[in-house]
Coordinates of C-alpha atoms and ligand atoms in Angstrom, one line a residue:
Chain A
M509 CA 0.0 0.0 0.0
I510 CA 1.4 3.4 -0.9
V511 CA 0.5 6.9 0.2
V512 CA 0.9 9.6 -2.4
K513 CA 1.0 13.3 -1.6
V514 CA 0.5 15.8 -4.4
G515 CA 0.8 19.6 -3.9
G516 CA -1.4 22.4 -5.2
E517 CA 1.3 23.6 -7.7
V518 CA 1.5 20.2 -9.3
L519 CA -2.3 19.8 -9.4
A520 CA -2.7 23.1 -11.0
R521 CA -0.3 22.1 -13.8
N522 CA -0.7 18.4 -14.1
L523 CA -4.0 17.2 -12.5
D524 CA -4.8 14.8 -15.4
G525 CA -1.3 13.4 -15.4
I526 CA -1.5 12.6 -11.7
V527 CA -4.9 11.1 -11.9
E528 CA -3.9 8.9 -14.8
S529 CA -0.7 7.8 -13.0
V530 CA -2.6 7.0 -9.8
G531 CA -5.4 5.2 -11.7
R532 CA -2.9 2.9 -13.4
R533 CA -1.6 1.6 -10.1
A534 CA -4.9 1.6 -8.1
D535 CA -4.7 -2.1 -7.6
R536 CA -1.7 -1.6 -5.3
G537 CA -3.9 0.2 -2.8
I538 CA -3.4 4.0 -3.0
V539 CA -4.2 6.8 -0.5
L540 CA -3.8 10.1 -2.3
V541 CA -3.4 13.2 -0.1
H542 CA -3.8 16.4 -2.0
G543 CA -2.9 20.0 -1.3
G544 CA -4.4 23.0 -3.1
G545 CA -3.2 26.2 -1.5
I546 CA -3.1 28.1 -4.8
I547 CA -6.7 27.3 -5.5
V548 CA -7.7 28.4 -2.0
T549 CA -5.9 31.7 -2.5
E550 CA -7.6 32.2 -5.9
L551 CA -11.0 31.4 -4.5
C552 CA -10.5 33.7 -1.5
K553 CA -9.7 36.5 -4.0
R554 CA -12.8 35.8 -6.0
M555 CA -15.0 35.9 -2.9
G556 CA -13.4 39.0 -1.5
V557 CA -11.9 37.2 1.5
E558 CA -8.6 39.0 2.1
P559 CA -5.7 36.9 3.2
K560 CA -4.8 37.9 6.8
F561 CA -1.3 37.8 8.4
V562 CA -0.3 38.2 12.0
T563 CA 3.0 39.1 13.5
S564 CA 4.3 37.2 16.6
P565 CA 6.1 39.1 19.4
E566 CA 9.3 37.5 18.0
G567 CA 8.5 39.3 14.7
L568 CA 7.5 36.3 12.7
R569 CA 4.8 37.0 10.2
S570 CA 2.5 34.2 9.3
R571 CA -0.8 33.5 7.5
Y572 CA -3.9 33.6 9.7
T573 CA -6.9 31.4 8.9
D574 CA -10.0 33.2 10.2
R575 CA -13.6 32.0 10.1
D576 CA -14.3 33.2 6.6
E577 CA -11.1 31.7 5.3
I578 CA -11.6 28.2 6.8
E579 CA -15.0 28.1 5.0
V580 CA -13.3 28.8 1.6
Y581 CA -10.5 26.4 2.5
V582 CA -12.9 23.5 3.2
M583 CA -15.0 24.2 0.1
A584 CA -11.9 24.4 -2.2
M585 CA -10.2 21.4 -0.7
A586 CA -13.0 19.0 0.2
G587 CA -15.3 20.2 -2.5
K588 CA -13.7 21.4 -5.6
I589 CA -10.3 19.7 -5.7
N590 CA -11.2 16.4 -4.0
K591 CA -14.2 15.8 -6.2
R592 CA -12.4 16.7 -9.3
I593 CA -9.8 14.0 -8.6
V594 CA -12.5 11.5 -7.7
S595 CA -14.4 12.1 -10.9
G596 CA -11.2 11.9 -12.9
L597 CA -10.4 8.5 -11.4
L598 CA -13.9 7.4 -12.0
S599 CA -13.8 8.4 -15.7
R600 CA -10.7 6.0 -15.9
G601 CA -12.7 3.2 -14.4
V602 CA -11.1 3.4 -10.9
K603 CA -13.5 3.3 -8.0
S604 CA -12.6 5.8 -5.4
V605 CA -13.8 7.7 -2.4
G606 CA -13.0 11.3 -1.6
I607 CA -12.9 12.2 2.1
S608 CA -11.5 14.8 4.4
G609 CA -9.8 14.2 7.7
A610 CA -13.1 15.0 9.4
D611 CA -14.8 12.0 7.8
G612 CA -14.5 8.9 9.9
P613 CA -13.1 10.9 11.8
T614 CA -9.7 10.2 10.3
A615 CA -7.5 13.2 11.3
I616 CA -8.0 14.7 14.7
A617 CA -6.1 18.0 15.2
E618 CA -5.6 20.5 17.9
R619 CA -6.0 24.2 17.3
K620 CA -4.3 27.0 19.1
E621 CA -7.2 28.5 21.0
R622 CA -5.4 31.8 21.7
I623 CA -2.3 33.3 20.3
V624 CA -0.3 36.5 21.1
I625 CA 0.3 38.9 18.3
V626 CA 1.7 42.4 17.9
D627 CA -1.1 44.5 16.4
E628 CA -1.0 47.4 13.9
R629 CA -0.3 49.8 16.7
G630 CA 2.7 47.8 17.8
R631 CA 1.0 46.6 21.0
K632 CA 0.7 43.0 22.2
R633 CA -2.7 41.4 22.1
V634 CA -4.2 38.0 22.6
I635 CA -6.6 36.9 19.9
D636 CA -8.4 33.7 18.9
G637 CA -6.0 31.3 17.3
G638 CA -7.9 30.9 14.1
Y639 CA -8.6 27.6 12.3
T640 CA -5.2 26.1 11.7
G641 CA -4.5 22.8 13.4
R642 CA -1.7 20.3 14.3
I643 CA -2.7 16.7 13.7
V644 CA -2.5 14.8 17.0
E645 CA -4.2 11.5 16.0
I646 CA -4.9 9.5 12.9
R647 CA -7.6 6.9 13.1
T648 CA -7.3 4.4 10.3
E649 CA -10.6 2.6 10.6
L650 CA -12.3 4.3 7.6
I651 CA -9.2 4.2 5.3
D652 CA -8.5 0.6 6.1
L653 CA -12.1 -0.3 5.4
L654 CA -12.1 1.5 2.0
L655 CA -8.7 0.2 0.9
S656 CA -9.5 -3.4 1.8
N657 CA -12.6 -3.1 -0.3
G658 CA -10.7 -2.0 -3.3
F659 CA -11.4 1.8 -3.2
T660 CA -8.7 4.3 -3.9
V661 CA -8.9 6.9 -1.2
V662 CA -8.5 10.6 -1.9
I663 CA -8.0 12.8 1.2
A664 CA -8.3 16.6 1.6
P665 CA -6.1 18.3 4.2
V666 CA -8.9 19.2 6.5
A667 CA -8.9 17.9 10.1
V668 CA -11.3 18.3 12.9
D669 CA -10.9 19.0 16.6
G670 CA -12.8 17.6 19.6
K671 CA -15.4 20.4 19.4
G672 CA -16.2 19.7 15.8
N673 CA -14.2 22.6 14.4
L674 CA -12.9 22.0 10.9
L675 CA -9.3 22.9 10.7
N676 CA -6.7 23.7 8.0
V677 CA -3.8 21.3 8.3
D678 CA -0.6 21.1 6.3
A679 CA -1.0 18.4 3.6
D680 CA 2.6 17.3 3.9
Q681 CA 2.1 16.7 7.6
M682 CA -1.1 14.8 6.9
A683 CA 0.7 12.6 4.4
F684 CA 3.5 11.8 6.8
K685 CA 1.3 11.1 9.8
L686 CA -1.1 9.0 7.7
S687 CA 1.6 6.9 6.1
S688 CA 3.0 6.1 9.6
A689 CA -0.4 5.3 10.9
V690 CA -1.3 2.9 8.1
R691 CA 2.3 1.6 7.9
A692 CA 2.6 2.3 4.2
D693 CA 5.3 0.6 2.2
K694 CA 6.1 3.8 0.5
L695 CA 5.2 7.5 0.8
V696 CA 5.7 9.3 -2.5
M697 CA 5.8 13.1 -2.3
L698 CA 5.1 14.5 -5.8
T699 CA 6.4 18.1 -5.9
D700 CA 7.3 20.7 -8.4
V701 CA 11.1 20.0 -8.1
P702 CA 12.8 16.8 -9.2
G703 CA 13.9 15.7 -5.7
V704 CA 16.2 16.9 -2.9
L705 CA 18.6 19.2 -4.7
I706 CA 22.1 20.1 -3.5
N707 CA 24.2 22.3 -5.8
N708 CA 21.5 21.7 -8.5
R709 CA 22.0 18.0 -8.4
V710 CA 19.3 15.5 -7.3
I711 CA 20.5 13.4 -4.3
E712 CA 19.6 9.8 -5.1
R713 CA 19.4 8.4 -1.7
I714 CA 19.5 9.7 1.9
R715 CA 19.7 7.5 5.0
T716 CA 17.8 8.7 8.0
N717 CA 21.1 9.1 9.9
E718 CA 22.2 11.6 7.2
V719 CA 19.1 13.8 7.5
N720 CA 20.5 16.1 10.2
E721 CA 23.5 16.9 8.2
M722 CA 21.4 17.3 5.0
I723 CA 18.9 19.8 6.3
K724 CA 21.5 22.5 6.7
R725 CA 22.1 22.3 3.0
V726 CA 18.6 22.4 1.5
G727 CA 15.9 25.1 1.5
F728 CA 13.2 25.7 4.1
G729 CA 10.3 23.8 2.6
M730 CA 12.5 20.8 1.8
N731 CA 14.2 20.6 5.2
R732 CA 10.8 20.3 6.9
K733 CA 10.0 17.5 4.4
L734 CA 13.3 15.7 5.2
M735 CA 12.8 15.9 8.9
S736 CA 9.3 14.6 8.7
A737 CA 10.4 11.9 6.3
A738 CA 13.0 10.6 8.8
N739 CA 10.4 10.7 11.4
A740 CA 7.9 8.7 9.3
I741 CA 10.6 6.0 8.7
E742 CA 11.2 5.7 12.4
Q743 CA 7.5 5.2 12.8
G744 CA 7.5 2.2 10.3
V745 CA 7.2 3.6 6.8
K746 CA 9.7 1.7 4.6
E747 CA 10.7 4.5 2.3
V748 CA 9.9 8.1 1.4
I749 CA 10.4 9.2 -2.2
I750 CA 10.5 12.9 -3.0
S751 CA 10.1 13.3 -6.7
S752 CA 8.6 15.4 -9.6
G753 CA 4.9 15.5 -10.2
L754 CA 5.4 17.2 -13.5
V755 CA 7.0 14.4 -15.5
E756 CA 5.2 11.8 -17.7
D757 CA 3.6 9.1 -15.4
P758 CA 4.9 10.6 -12.2
L759 CA 4.4 7.5 -10.0
A760 CA 6.2 5.2 -12.5
H761 CA 9.0 7.7 -12.6
A762 CA 9.2 7.9 -8.8
L763 CA 8.9 4.2 -8.2
A764 CA 11.7 3.6 -10.7
G765 CA 14.1 5.7 -8.7
G766 CA 13.5 9.1 -10.3
G767 CA 13.9 11.4 -7.4
T768 CA 15.3 11.2 -3.9
I769 CA 14.7 8.1 -1.8
I770 CA 14.9 8.5 2.0
S771 CA 15.2 5.2 3.8
Chain B
M67 CA -6.6 55.3 33.3
R68 CA -5.3 53.3 36.4
V69 CA -6.5 49.9 37.4
K70 CA -5.2 47.8 40.4
C71 CA -2.9 44.9 39.6
P72 CA -4.6 41.7 40.6
I73 CA -1.2 40.2 41.6
C74 CA 0.7 42.9 43.5
G75 CA -2.1 45.4 44.2
E76 CA -0.1 48.3 42.8
P77 CA -1.7 50.6 40.1
V78 CA -1.4 49.6 36.4
E79 CA -1.4 52.3 33.7
V80 CA -4.0 51.4 31.0
P81 CA -4.0 53.4 27.8
D82 CA -7.2 55.2 26.9
D83 CA -7.4 53.5 23.5
V84 CA -7.0 50.0 25.0
L85 CA -8.6 47.1 23.2
P86 CA -9.9 43.8 24.5
G87 CA -7.2 41.2 24.7
E88 CA -4.4 43.8 24.9
L89 CA -1.5 42.7 27.0
I90 CA 0.3 44.8 29.6
D91 CA 3.5 43.8 31.3
H92 CA 3.4 45.0 34.8
E93 CA 6.5 45.9 36.8
C94 CA 5.8 43.1 39.3
G95 CA 6.6 40.7 36.5
V96 CA 3.1 39.5 35.5
T97 CA 1.6 39.8 32.0
L98 CA -1.9 41.1 32.3
E99 CA -4.7 40.6 29.8
V100 CA -7.3 43.4 29.4
L101 CA -10.9 42.1 29.7
M102 CA -13.6 44.6 28.7
D103 CA -17.3 44.4 29.4
G104 CA -18.9 47.4 28.0
N105 CA -17.0 50.3 29.6
S106 CA -15.6 48.4 32.6
I107 CA -12.1 47.1 32.4
R108 CA -10.7 44.1 34.3
L109 CA -7.1 42.8 34.3
K110 CA -6.3 39.1 34.5
P111 CA -3.0 37.3 34.4
L112 CA -2.5 35.9 30.9
E113 CA -3.3 32.2 30.6
G114 CA -4.0 29.5 28.0
I115 CA -1.2 30.3 25.6
K116 CA 0.7 27.2 24.4
E117 CA 4.2 28.4 23.7
D118 CA 5.5 25.1 22.3
W119 CA 3.6 24.8 19.1
G120 CA 6.2 23.2 16.9
E121 CA 4.8 23.9 13.4
Chain C
M1380 CA -32.2 1.5 8.2
I1381 CA -33.7 4.8 7.3
V1382 CA -32.9 7.4 4.7
V1383 CA -33.5 11.1 5.8
K1384 CA -33.7 13.9 3.3
V1385 CA -33.3 17.4 4.5
G1386 CA -33.7 20.5 2.3
G1387 CA -31.6 23.7 2.2
E1388 CA -34.3 25.8 3.8
V1389 CA -34.5 23.6 6.8
L1390 CA -30.7 23.4 7.1
A1391 CA -30.4 27.2 6.9
R1392 CA -32.8 27.5 9.8
N1393 CA -32.2 24.4 11.9
L1394 CA -28.9 22.6 11.0
D1395 CA -28.0 21.9 14.7
G1396 CA -31.5 20.5 15.4
I1397 CA -31.2 18.2 12.5
V1398 CA -27.7 17.0 13.4
E1399 CA -28.7 16.4 17.0
S1400 CA -31.8 14.5 15.9
V1401 CA -29.9 12.3 13.4
G1402 CA -27.1 11.8 15.9
R1403 CA -29.5 10.4 18.6
R1404 CA -30.7 7.7 16.2
A1405 CA -27.4 6.9 14.5
D1406 CA -27.5 3.3 15.8
R1407 CA -30.5 2.6 13.6
G1408 CA -28.3 3.2 10.5
I1409 CA -29.0 6.5 8.8
V1410 CA -28.2 7.8 5.4
L1411 CA -28.8 11.6 5.3
V1412 CA -29.3 13.2 2.0
H1413 CA -29.0 17.0 2.1
G1414 CA -29.9 19.8 -0.2
G1415 CA -28.6 23.3 0.0
G1416 CA -29.9 25.4 -2.9
I1417 CA -30.1 28.6 -0.9
I1418 CA -26.5 28.3 0.1
V1419 CA -25.4 27.7 -3.5
T1420 CA -27.3 30.8 -4.7
E1421 CA -25.8 32.9 -1.9
L1422 CA -22.3 31.6 -2.8
C1423 CA -22.8 32.3 -6.5
K1424 CA -23.8 35.8 -5.7
R1425 CA -20.6 36.3 -3.6
M1426 CA -18.5 35.0 -6.4
G1427 CA -20.2 37.0 -9.1
V1428 CA -21.6 33.9 -10.8
E1429 CA -24.9 35.1 -12.2
P1430 CA -27.8 32.6 -12.2
K1431 CA -28.6 31.8 -15.7
F1432 CA -32.0 30.9 -17.1
V1433 CA -33.0 29.4 -20.4
T1434 CA -36.4 29.4 -22.2
S1435 CA -37.5 26.3 -24.1
P1436 CA -39.4 26.5 -27.4
E1437 CA -42.5 25.7 -25.3
G1438 CA -41.9 28.9 -23.3
L1439 CA -40.8 27.1 -20.1
R1440 CA -38.1 29.1 -18.3
S1441 CA -35.7 27.1 -16.2
R1442 CA -32.4 27.5 -14.3
Y1443 CA -29.3 26.6 -16.3
T1444 CA -26.2 25.1 -14.6
D1445 CA -23.2 26.2 -16.6
R1446 CA -19.5 25.3 -16.0
D1447 CA -19.0 28.1 -13.4
E1448 CA -22.1 27.3 -11.6
I1449 CA -21.5 23.5 -11.2
E1450 CA -18.1 24.4 -9.6
V1451 CA -19.8 26.5 -7.0
Y1452 CA -22.5 23.9 -6.6
V1453 CA -20.0 21.1 -5.9
M1454 CA -18.0 23.3 -3.5
A1455 CA -21.1 24.4 -1.5
M1456 CA -22.7 20.9 -1.5
A1457 CA -19.9 18.5 -1.1
G1458 CA -17.6 20.9 0.7
K1459 CA -19.3 23.4 2.9
I1460 CA -22.6 21.8 3.8
N1461 CA -21.6 18.2 3.8
K1462 CA -18.5 18.7 6.0
R1463 CA -20.5 21.0 8.4
I1464 CA -23.0 18.2 9.0
V1465 CA -20.2 15.6 9.4
S1466 CA -18.3 17.7 11.9
G1467 CA -21.5 18.4 13.8
L1468 CA -22.2 14.7 14.1
L1469 CA -18.6 14.1 15.2
S1470 CA -18.8 16.7 17.9
R1471 CA -21.8 14.7 19.3
G1472 CA -19.7 11.5 19.2
V1473 CA -21.3 10.1 16.1
K1474 CA -18.8 8.7 13.6
S1475 CA -19.9 9.6 10.1
V1476 CA -18.6 9.9 6.5
G1477 CA -19.6 12.6 4.1
I1478 CA -19.7 11.6 0.5
S1479 CA -21.1 12.8 -2.8
G1480 CA -22.8 10.6 -5.4
A1481 CA -19.6 10.7 -7.3
D1482 CA -17.8 8.8 -4.5
G1483 CA -17.9 5.1 -4.9
P1484 CA -19.4 5.9 -7.5
T1485 CA -22.8 5.9 -5.8
A1486 CA -25.0 8.0 -8.1
I1487 CA -24.6 7.7 -11.8
A1488 CA -26.5 10.3 -13.8
E1489 CA -27.1 11.2 -17.4
R1490 CA -26.8 14.8 -18.5
K1491 CA -28.6 16.4 -21.4
E1492 CA -25.8 16.8 -23.9
R1493 CA -27.6 19.4 -26.0
I1494 CA -30.8 21.3 -25.5
V1495 CA -32.9 23.6 -27.7
I1496 CA -33.6 27.1 -26.4
V1497 CA -35.1 30.3 -27.7
D1498 CA -32.4 32.9 -27.4
E1499 CA -32.7 36.7 -26.6
R1500 CA -33.4 37.4 -30.3
G1501 CA -36.3 35.0 -30.2
R1502 CA -34.5 32.5 -32.4
K1503 CA -34.2 28.8 -31.7
R1504 CA -30.7 27.5 -31.0
V1505 CA -29.1 24.3 -29.8
I1506 CA -26.6 24.7 -26.9
D1507 CA -24.7 22.5 -24.5
G1508 CA -27.1 21.0 -22.0
G1509 CA -25.2 22.2 -18.9
Y1510 CA -24.5 20.3 -15.8
T1511 CA -27.8 19.1 -14.5
G1512 CA -28.3 15.3 -14.4
R1513 CA -31.0 12.7 -14.0
I1514 CA -30.0 9.8 -11.9
V1515 CA -30.0 6.5 -13.9
E1516 CA -28.3 4.2 -11.4
I1517 CA -27.5 3.9 -7.8
R1518 CA -24.7 1.7 -6.7
T1519 CA -25.0 0.8 -3.1
E1520 CA -21.6 -0.9 -2.4
L1521 CA -20.0 2.1 -0.7
I1522 CA -23.1 3.0 1.4
D1523 CA -23.6 -0.6 2.4
L1524 CA -20.0 -0.9 3.5
L1525 CA -20.1 2.2 5.6
L1526 CA -23.5 1.5 7.2
S1527 CA -22.5 -2.1 8.1
N1528 CA -19.4 -0.7 9.8
G1529 CA -21.4 1.7 11.9
F1530 CA -20.9 4.9 10.0
T1531 CA -23.7 7.4 9.5
V1532 CA -23.6 8.4 5.8
V1533 CA -24.1 12.0 4.7
I1534 CA -24.6 12.5 1.0
A1535 CA -24.4 15.6 -1.1
P1536 CA -26.7 15.8 -4.2
V1537 CA -23.9 15.6 -6.7
A1538 CA -23.8 12.8 -9.3
V1539 CA -21.3 11.8 -12.0
D1540 CA -21.8 10.7 -15.6
G1541 CA -19.8 8.1 -17.5
K1542 CA -17.3 10.8 -18.7
G1543 CA -16.5 11.9 -15.2
N1544 CA -18.6 15.1 -15.3
L1545 CA -19.9 16.2 -11.9
L1546 CA -23.6 16.9 -12.2
N1547 CA -26.2 18.8 -10.2
V1548 CA -29.0 16.4 -9.2
D1549 CA -32.2 17.1 -7.3
A1550 CA -31.7 16.0 -3.7
D1551 CA -35.3 14.7 -3.5
Q1552 CA -34.8 12.5 -6.4
M1553 CA -31.5 11.3 -5.0
A1554 CA -33.2 10.4 -1.7
F1555 CA -36.0 8.5 -3.4
K1556 CA -33.7 6.5 -5.7
L1557 CA -31.3 5.8 -2.9
S1558 CA -34.0 4.6 -0.5
S1559 CA -35.3 2.3 -3.2
A1560 CA -31.8 1.0 -4.0
V1561 CA -30.9 0.2 -0.4
R1562 CA -34.5 -1.0 0.4
A1563 CA -34.8 1.4 3.3
D1564 CA -37.4 0.7 6.0
K1565 CA -38.4 4.4 5.9
L1566 CA -37.6 7.5 4.0
V1567 CA -38.2 10.6 6.0
M1568 CA -38.4 13.9 4.1
L1569 CA -37.8 16.8 6.4
T1570 CA -39.3 19.9 4.8
D1571 CA -40.3 23.5 5.9
V1572 CA -44.0 22.5 5.9
P1573 CA -45.6 20.1 8.5
G1574 CA -46.6 17.5 5.9
V1575 CA -48.9 17.2 2.9
L1576 CA -51.5 20.0 3.3
I1577 CA -55.0 20.1 1.9
N1578 CA -57.1 23.0 2.9
N1579 CA -54.4 23.9 5.5
R1580 CA -54.8 20.5 7.2
V1581 CA -52.0 17.9 7.4
I1582 CA -53.2 14.6 5.8
E1583 CA -52.1 11.9 8.2
R1584 CA -51.9 9.0 5.8
I1585 CA -52.0 8.5 2.0
R1586 CA -52.1 5.1 0.4
T1587 CA -50.2 4.7 -2.9
N1588 CA -53.5 4.1 -4.7
E1589 CA -54.7 7.5 -3.5
V1590 CA -51.7 9.4 -4.8
N1591 CA -53.1 10.1 -8.3
E1592 CA -56.1 11.7 -6.8
M1593 CA -54.1 13.6 -4.3
I1594 CA -51.6 15.2 -6.6
K1595 CA -54.4 17.4 -8.2
R1596 CA -55.0 19.0 -4.8
V1597 CA -51.5 19.8 -3.6
G1598 CA -48.9 22.3 -4.9
F1599 CA -46.2 21.8 -7.5
G1600 CA -43.2 20.9 -5.3
M1601 CA -45.4 18.5 -3.2
N1602 CA -47.0 16.7 -6.1
R1603 CA -43.6 15.7 -7.4
K1604 CA -42.7 14.4 -3.9
L1605 CA -45.9 12.4 -3.8
M1606 CA -45.4 10.8 -7.2
S1607 CA -41.8 9.9 -6.3
A1608 CA -42.9 8.6 -2.9
A1609 CA -45.5 6.3 -4.5
N1610 CA -42.8 5.1 -6.9
A1611 CA -40.3 4.5 -4.1
I1612 CA -42.9 2.3 -2.3
E1613 CA -43.5 0.3 -5.4
Q1614 CA -39.7 -0.3 -5.5
G1615 CA -39.6 -1.7 -2.0
V1616 CA -39.4 1.2 0.5
K1617 CA -41.8 0.4 3.4
E1618 CA -43.0 4.0 4.0
V1619 CA -42.3 7.6 3.2
I1620 CA -42.9 10.2 5.8
I1621 CA -43.2 13.9 4.8
S1622 CA -42.8 16.0 7.9
S1623 CA -41.4 19.3 9.4
G1624 CA -37.7 19.7 9.9
L1625 CA -38.2 22.8 12.0
V1626 CA -39.8 21.3 15.1
E1627 CA -37.9 20.0 18.2
D1628 CA -36.2 16.7 17.4
P1629 CA -37.6 16.4 13.9
L1630 CA -36.9 12.7 13.5
A1631 CA -38.6 11.7 16.7
H1632 CA -41.6 13.9 15.6
A1633 CA -41.7 12.3 12.2
L1634 CA -41.3 8.7 13.4
A1635 CA -44.1 9.3 16.0
G1636 CA -46.5 10.1 13.2
G1637 CA -46.1 13.9 13.1
G1638 CA -46.6 14.6 9.4
T1639 CA -47.9 12.6 6.4
I1640 CA -47.2 8.9 6.0
I1641 CA -47.3 7.5 2.5
S1642 CA -47.5 3.7 2.4
Chain D
M513 CA -27.2 34.5 -47.5
R514 CA -28.3 31.3 -49.2
V515 CA -27.1 27.8 -48.5
K516 CA -28.2 24.6 -50.1
C517 CA -30.4 22.3 -48.0
P518 CA -28.6 19.0 -47.4
I519 CA -31.9 17.1 -47.5
C520 CA -33.9 18.6 -50.4
G521 CA -31.2 20.5 -52.3
E522 CA -33.3 23.7 -52.4
P523 CA -31.8 27.0 -51.1
V524 CA -32.2 27.9 -47.4
E525 CA -32.3 31.5 -46.3
V526 CA -29.7 32.1 -43.6
P527 CA -29.8 35.4 -41.7
D528 CA -26.6 37.5 -41.8
D529 CA -26.4 37.7 -38.0
V530 CA -26.7 33.9 -37.6
L531 CA -25.0 32.2 -34.6
P532 CA -23.5 28.7 -34.3
G533 CA -26.2 26.2 -33.2
E534 CA -29.0 28.3 -34.6
L535 CA -31.9 26.2 -35.9
I536 CA -33.7 26.8 -39.1
D537 CA -36.8 25.0 -40.1
H538 CA -36.7 24.4 -43.8
E539 CA -39.8 24.2 -46.0
C540 CA -39.1 20.6 -46.8
G541 CA -39.8 19.8 -43.2
V542 CA -36.3 19.3 -41.8
T543 CA -34.8 21.3 -38.9
L544 CA -31.3 22.4 -39.8
E545 CA -28.6 23.2 -37.3
V546 CA -26.1 25.9 -38.3
L547 CA -22.5 24.8 -38.0
M548 CA -19.9 27.5 -38.3
D549 CA -16.2 27.2 -38.9
G550 CA -14.6 30.6 -39.2
N551 CA -16.7 32.3 -41.9
S552 CA -17.9 29.1 -43.6
I553 CA -21.4 27.9 -42.8
R554 CA -22.7 24.4 -43.0
L555 CA -26.2 23.1 -42.4
K556 CA -26.9 19.7 -40.8
P557 CA -30.2 18.1 -39.8
L558 CA -30.7 18.5 -36.0
E559 CA -29.7 15.4 -34.1
G560 CA -28.9 14.3 -30.5
I561 CA -31.8 16.0 -28.7
K562 CA -33.6 13.9 -26.2
E563 CA -37.1 15.1 -26.1
D564 CA -38.3 12.9 -23.3
W565 CA -36.4 14.3 -20.4
G566 CA -39.0 13.7 -17.7
E567 CA -37.7 16.0 -14.9
Ligands
LIG412 ZN1 1.6 43.7 39.5
LIG413 ZN1 -34.9 21.2 -47.3

């Protein structure tokens, strides 16, 4: 059984290619975790929902998901993108089910109830933490049931907390935690780069004990992926492949060693 | 405006344009959260913030 | 096992009441089909998607679902409303799964590929039929699997055709066809009226052989419901209850005979 | 503009402001659909319309 994560950039440029590639290997048992940040941003714009940012007392600026934005986020992720992938698989004869982490429930997250920010006047204030969550538990009952009955499972990066709040969770983190929880043979991360790059060369293989050294030499997004990959392998995933989602048949390419294998 | 500190009892200077949730570090070392109910103002030591978020 | 259909009007006014009522009886096995037309219309407005209407050569004006509108429809139905119900059930400790008719697939529909309209110049023209569908097949595999494993199933009125097009389908029709397909004990239609009204009085019971007589005496929306109800009963549903979704504990009220029973 | 009817061969009057998909009932009894490819116009008997929709 393999978990595939595909980001919003890749979906925007190659949705059909991804769907085709996943569909061809559906009999292996595939859980596809999708992102879609670009599409959320675009939709927010169309609906006049302004992106909000907050500044922490340490000066760190970050995106803030308020009540309006989580609504758009859920619609775009669990509605638009998720169902487009499902119907694409279906048109290729692959039976699939699209869920979010709230269904089952499958992904339970914790939200920051309150956060401290520095406001426009330069004064510290405590505000509601918004609707971003950190996954604290994966329940595999629903996914196991669907996979063992031959369905390809497509998951939107939405989680739920104990109070029933829908939360925005990072799709990478969802893929890592999910692949650990279901003890996937492989986790394939399809990105818009060909793998882990150092001096413009793709590193073919990284052992978990080399990750700490490696993360100093790669960019910010990639170092988080590497740390999470090492973590997932410690939790029982056999290997993580970071590879391009923009090539012909991205899964064949990834499984044939095109990209970086972390093991 | 001056309000009594709930920890040390000394006066705390509160700006006139204060907003709900605003934080004031008092000289006794406590961080106070401003609670507003209509025009009345209360100060309460800040609680319920998880520092260790990790992501 | 019972199928419950709840319309958009009722959801807009009493979503929590419906969720609470369904949650209390989850152990009976419930499939909840929801509408949400009001929310789709509102969202279209916010996104600047104008509702479109077409006129048939017979002079009949009807709503037209174009490519922009089906996108909003899917997001609102399968994203916003569906996940809000699922998270509401979850916060009451009820494990549930929200799907659309495309998942599985569960509801296969046929769309009108081309339709004849009379255009603004009064001339006949043939145009693409848009994205409204008529359900031609219900596959119960996914629903059966979920129900038999203790999940409450929440279904958005989206179907799919053989080419993978997502289609807008009438939630009433979905509920009727679904309850026939799964051979439900009961189909409960929760509406914004207290039942089938004649001279302002709720008719307590209607036999299927009385339906033809009855439909002349009720309004347009209700006569379609009655015909479909009679049809569902012929197909094996034991009874259809048409009842208010706006009272306290609407399912208890319906199952205790509050409303109109068709059998 | 005049185009030959593909069924009876007689001329069909096509309005100058014709649009793709426009339907013209010809005197021989056929309903013709206007197909446009750039500036060229073809007429084809109307097909593929399901009358019996039911909902
Ligand atoms: Zn003090
Ligand atoms: Zn002719």
